[in-house]
Every structure is written in structure tokens, then in C-alpha cells.
């Protein structure tokens, strides 16, 4: 079973929103990725925007329900966009020589604004399950957000090492602008996978970094 992460926009200040659980909530899945949390999604948040929620896990032996604690970031869309502008250079610095993320950043901002909703969050419950505990996942998420927001991580020579624990970019993938990516004869499979690892793929809404479907 695939482990998915979702970039979600919603009209309520809550993490892990669900139309079934939260009556009346407006929710849009803006993008999705498998087995990874795309790096530009992380650029939207700071560690002070990490929140925890208790969730009911699958029934355990004996028919009892088990509560588990999950961590996720949550921000107003306007704040997330402002932070993205600040953190993208830091992400580029973690992967020197790969190219510019300016075009990618602008397209993510376009999608966030087009959602028309006030809040943005990440649903990474499936991804968190590969860690020993939610505390391990939350700690790692916080370290990644700290780095992207300018912290110097003691003893870490290569920041891409810590980022790759949440999002594993191909070693030879380039940060090509979207027009170049989809038109250049030199585009490689690694370049295309890298785009997914940076931004994710379509969930519920068309995405400007994916090629338009032919009529």
C-alpha cells in the first residue's frame, strides 16, 4: 500500500482535517506525493507552526481503540507564501549546482492563492508511520524546518542528508524551470522525478507545473 503525503488547503485552523470528521469544513487537496514530503511544501512552515492532534488508530486486539498522537504544520496561506519567499534560497543552498527554484516557487504560490482558502497544512500521517514513533517523526520534521528557516545544524556538513530523510531527490536531478523541463530534449527521468519531489503531483486540482492534457 502506498504511503502518501498531501498538501491541503482548508478554511479552518486545524491539522489533519477531514470532511467526514469535521462537519462543514471546506478542504482541497492541492498536491500529493508518494513516500516523500516534497521539499517546497516544507518551505511553507516554521517549527513554531508545528501542532499535535490525537487520532483514533485502527482497532487493536480485543476490540479496543488506540489513540495516537500526530504532528503536522499549519499556517495561514498568506504567512506561508511570505515564508516561502524567504526559505527557497536556503533550499537551493542545500543542493548547490542544481539550478534555480524561482519558477517552482512562483507556481506553488499561484496554486495556494487559487485555493481561495485561509489555511495550508500537510497530511503526512502515512509517512510518519515508517518512523519508530511520532516523536521521532516530529523531531526530524522540526530539524528540517529549522534548517530551511536559517538555523545552523551543528555537526551537519551536508544539509541535504537530513532533508533526504523526508524527501529523497535523485542525485542527478536538476531544478529545471517548468517550460524547459517539458520542452527540452535533454530532460531526463531524474529531472522529472525531482519535480515531483519538489512540488508533488495532481490530487484534486490542475497544477501549473504539470503538462496540460491533450484534447
CSV table of C-alpha atoms in Angstrom, one decimal:
chain,number,residue,atom,x,y,z
A,1,UNK,CA,0.0,0.0,0.0
A,2,UNK,CA,1.4,3.4,-1.0
A,3,UNK,CA,2.3,5.9,1.7
A,4,UNK,CA,1.0,9.3,0.6
A,5,UNK,CA,1.5,12.9,1.8
A,6,UNK,CA,-1.0,15.6,0.9
A,7,UNK,CA,-0.7,19.4,0.7
A,8,UNK,CA,-4.1,20.6,2.0
A,9,UNK,CA,-5.8,23.9,2.0
A,10,UNK,CA,-8.7,24.4,4.4
A,11,UNK,CA,-11.0,27.1,5.9
A,12,UNK,CA,-10.5,26.0,9.5
A,13,UNK,CA,-7.4,26.2,11.7
A,14,UNK,CA,-6.9,22.5,12.2
A,15,UNK,CA,-4.4,19.8,11.3
A,16,UNK,CA,-5.5,16.5,9.6
A,17,UNK,CA,-8.8,18.0,8.6
A,18,UNK,CA,-11.4,15.6,7.3
A,19,UNK,CA,-14.8,16.4,5.7
A,20,UNK,CA,-16.1,13.3,7.4
A,21,UNK,CA,-14.8,14.2,10.9
A,22,UNK,CA,-15.1,18.0,10.7
A,23,UNK,CA,-18.6,18.8,9.6
A,24,UNK,CA,-18.8,21.9,7.4
A,25,UNK,CA,-15.1,22.2,6.7
A,26,UNK,CA,-14.0,23.2,3.2
A,27,UNK,CA,-10.9,21.2,2.2
A,28,UNK,CA,-8.9,21.0,-1.0
A,29,UNK,CA,-6.0,18.5,-1.7
A,30,UNK,CA,-3.7,20.7,-3.7
A,31,UNK,CA,-1.0,18.2,-4.4
A,32,UNK,CA,0.1,14.7,-3.4
A,33,UNK,CA,3.4,12.7,-3.4
A,34,UNK,CA,4.2,9.1,-2.6
A,35,UNK,CA,6.7,8.0,0.1
A,36,UNK,CA,8.1,11.6,0.3
A,37,UNK,CA,7.2,15.0,1.6
A,38,UNK,CA,8.1,17.4,-1.2
A,39,UNK,CA,10.7,20.0,-0.2
A,40,UNK,CA,8.9,23.1,-1.3
A,41,UNK,CA,6.0,22.1,1.0
A,42,UNK,CA,8.4,22.2,3.9
A,43,UNK,CA,9.5,25.7,2.9
A,44,UNK,CA,6.0,27.0,3.8
A,45,UNK,CA,6.3,26.4,7.6
A,46,UNK,CA,8.4,27.1,10.7
A,47,UNK,CA,8.9,25.0,13.8
A,48,UNK,CA,6.6,27.3,15.7
A,49,UNK,CA,3.8,26.2,13.4
A,50,UNK,CA,4.0,22.5,14.3
A,51,UNK,CA,0.9,21.2,16.1
A,52,UNK,CA,-0.2,17.9,17.5
A,53,UNK,CA,-3.5,16.2,17.4
A,54,UNK,CA,-4.8,12.9,18.8
A,55,UNK,CA,-6.2,10.5,16.3
A,56,UNK,CA,-8.0,7.2,16.8
A,57,UNK,CA,-5.9,4.4,15.3
A,58,UNK,CA,-7.2,1.1,13.8
A,59,UNK,CA,-8.8,-1.1,16.4
A,60,UNK,CA,-6.3,-3.2,18.3
A,61,UNK,CA,-6.6,-6.7,19.6
A,62,UNK,CA,-9.6,-7.1,21.8
A,63,UNK,CA,-11.7,-4.5,20.0
A,64,UNK,CA,-10.3,-1.5,21.8
A,65,UNK,CA,-9.4,1.7,20.0
A,66,UNK,CA,-5.9,3.1,20.4
A,67,UNK,CA,-5.2,6.8,20.4
A,68,UNK,CA,-2.1,8.0,18.6
A,69,UNK,CA,-0.6,11.5,18.5
A,70,UNK,CA,0.2,13.0,15.2
A,71,UNK,CA,2.3,16.1,14.3
A,72,UNK,CA,1.7,18.4,11.3
A,73,UNK,CA,2.5,22.0,10.3
A,74,UNK,CA,-0.3,24.6,9.9
A,75,UNK,CA,-0.1,28.2,8.7
A,76,UNK,CA,-2.2,30.9,7.1
A,77,UNK,CA,-1.8,30.9,3.4
A,78,UNK,CA,-0.6,34.5,3.4
A,79,UNK,CA,2.1,33.7,6.0
A,80,UNK,CA,3.1,30.5,4.2
A,81,UNK,CA,3.7,32.4,1.0
A,82,UNK,CA,5.8,35.0,2.8
A,83,UNK,CA,7.9,32.3,4.4
A,84,UNK,CA,8.3,30.5,1.1
A,85,UNK,CA,9.9,33.6,-0.4
A,86,UNK,CA,12.4,33.6,2.4
A,87,UNK,CA,13.3,29.9,2.6
A,88,UNK,CA,13.7,29.0,-1.1
A,89,UNK,CA,17.3,30.3,-1.2
A,90,UNK,CA,18.1,28.2,1.8
A,91,UNK,CA,16.8,25.1,0.0
A,92,UNK,CA,18.8,25.9,-3.1
A,93,UNK,CA,21.9,26.2,-1.0
A,94,UNK,CA,21.3,22.6,0.3
A,95,UNK,CA,21.6,21.4,-3.3
A,96,UNK,CA,24.3,23.5,-5.0
A,97,UNK,CA,24.6,23.4,-8.7
A,98,UNK,CA,21.1,22.0,-9.4
A,99,UNK,CA,19.6,25.3,-10.6
A,100,UNK,CA,17.0,27.9,-9.5
A,101,UNK,CA,13.7,27.2,-7.8
A,102,UNK,CA,12.3,30.7,-8.6
A,103,UNK,CA,9.9,29.3,-11.2
A,104,UNK,CA,8.8,26.4,-8.9
A,105,UNK,CA,8.2,28.9,-6.0
A,106,UNK,CA,6.0,31.2,-8.1
A,107,UNK,CA,3.9,28.3,-9.3
A,108,UNK,CA,3.3,27.0,-5.8
A,109,UNK,CA,2.3,30.5,-4.7
A,110,UNK,CA,-0.2,30.5,-7.7
A,111,UNK,CA,-1.8,27.3,-6.5
A,112,UNK,CA,-2.0,28.4,-2.9
A,113,UNK,CA,-3.7,31.7,-3.8
A,114,UNK,CA,-6.1,30.0,-6.3
A,115,UNK,CA,-7.3,27.7,-3.5
A,116,UNK,CA,-9.2,30.6,-2.0
A,117,UNK,CA,-8.8,29.1,1.5
A,118,UNK,CA,-7.2,30.6,4.5
A,119,UNK,CA,-5.0,27.8,5.9
A,120,UNK,CA,-2.5,25.3,4.5
A,121,UNK,CA,-1.2,22.2,6.2
A,122,UNK,CA,0.4,18.8,5.3
A,123,UNK,CA,-1.2,15.4,5.9
A,124,UNK,CA,1.8,13.1,6.3
A,125,UNK,CA,0.2,10.5,8.7
A,126,UNK,CA,1.1,7.7,6.3
A,127,UNK,CA,4.8,8.9,6.0
A,128,UNK,CA,5.1,9.2,9.8
A,129,UNK,CA,4.3,5.5,10.2
A,130,UNK,CA,7.7,4.5,8.9
A,131,UNK,CA,9.3,6.0,12.0
A,132,UNK,CA,9.6,4.3,15.4
A,133,UNK,CA,7.3,6.9,16.9
A,134,UNK,CA,5.6,10.2,16.2
A,135,UNK,CA,8.1,11.9,18.4
A,136,UNK,CA,10.9,10.7,16.0
A,137,UNK,CA,9.0,12.0,13.0
A,138,UNK,CA,8.2,15.3,14.8
A,139,UNK,CA,11.8,15.8,15.8
A,140,UNK,CA,13.0,15.2,12.2
A,141,UNK,CA,10.4,17.5,10.8
A,142,UNK,CA,11.5,20.2,13.2
A,143,UNK,CA,15.1,19.8,12.3
A,144,UNK,CA,14.3,20.1,8.6
A,145,UNK,CA,12.2,23.2,9.2
A,146,UNK,CA,14.9,24.7,11.4
A,147,UNK,CA,17.5,24.4,8.6
A,148,UNK,CA,15.2,25.8,5.9
A,149,UNK,CA,14.5,28.8,8.2
A,150,UNK,CA,18.1,29.6,8.6
A,151,UNK,CA,19.4,27.6,11.6
A,152,UNK,CA,22.9,26.2,11.5
A,153,UNK,CA,22.8,22.5,12.4
A,154,UNK,CA,25.8,21.5,14.5
A,155,UNK,CA,27.8,18.7,13.0
A,156,UNK,CA,25.9,18.6,9.8
A,157,UNK,CA,28.2,19.1,6.8
A,158,UNK,CA,25.7,18.3,4.2
A,159,UNK,CA,22.1,19.6,4.9
A,160,UNK,CA,20.7,17.5,2.0
A,161,UNK,CA,21.4,14.4,4.2
A,162,UNK,CA,18.8,15.5,6.8
A,163,UNK,CA,16.3,16.7,4.1
A,164,UNK,CA,16.6,13.4,2.2
A,165,UNK,CA,15.2,11.5,5.2
A,166,UNK,CA,11.8,13.1,4.4
A,167,UNK,CA,12.3,13.6,0.7
A,168,UNK,CA,14.8,11.7,-1.4
A,169,UNK,CA,15.8,13.6,-4.5
A,170,UNK,CA,17.6,11.8,-7.3
A,171,UNK,CA,21.3,12.6,-7.1
A,172,UNK,CA,21.4,13.8,-10.7
A,173,UNK,CA,18.1,15.6,-10.9
A,174,UNK,CA,18.1,19.2,-11.9
A,175,UNK,CA,15.9,22.1,-10.9
A,176,UNK,CA,14.8,22.9,-14.4
A,177,UNK,CA,12.2,25.6,-14.9
A,178,UNK,CA,8.8,24.1,-15.9
A,179,UNK,CA,8.9,25.3,-19.5
A,180,UNK,CA,12.4,23.9,-20.0
A,181,UNK,CA,11.5,20.7,-18.2
A,182,UNK,CA,8.6,19.9,-20.5
A,183,UNK,CA,10.1,21.1,-23.8
A,184,UNK,CA,13.9,20.3,-23.7
A,185,UNK,CA,15.1,17.2,-25.4
A,186,UNK,CA,17.7,16.9,-22.7
A,187,UNK,CA,15.2,16.4,-19.9
A,188,UNK,CA,15.9,13.1,-18.0
A,189,UNK,CA,13.7,10.9,-15.9
A,190,UNK,CA,15.7,12.1,-12.9
A,191,UNK,CA,14.7,15.7,-13.7
A,192,UNK,CA,11.0,14.7,-13.9
A,193,UNK,CA,11.2,12.7,-10.6
A,194,UNK,CA,12.9,15.7,-9.0
A,195,UNK,CA,10.0,17.9,-10.0
A,196,UNK,CA,7.7,15.5,-8.1
A,197,UNK,CA,10.0,15.6,-5.0
A,198,UNK,CA,9.9,19.4,-5.0
A,199,UNK,CA,6.2,20.1,-5.6
A,200,UNK,CA,4.2,16.9,-5.8
A,201,UNK,CA,1.6,15.9,-8.4
A,202,UNK,CA,-2.0,16.5,-9.1
A,203,UNK,CA,-4.5,15.5,-6.4
A,204,UNK,CA,-7.8,17.4,-6.9
A,205,UNK,CA,-6.9,20.5,-8.8
A,206,UNK,CA,-4.9,21.0,-12.0
A,207,UNK,CA,-1.3,22.0,-11.3
A,208,UNK,CA,0.6,24.6,-13.5
A,209,UNK,CA,3.8,22.6,-13.2
A,210,UNK,CA,2.3,19.5,-14.9
A,211,UNK,CA,1.9,19.3,-18.7
A,212,UNK,CA,-1.6,20.1,-19.9
A,213,UNK,CA,-3.6,17.2,-21.1
A,214,UNK,CA,-4.1,16.9,-24.8
A,215,UNK,CA,-7.7,17.3,-26.0
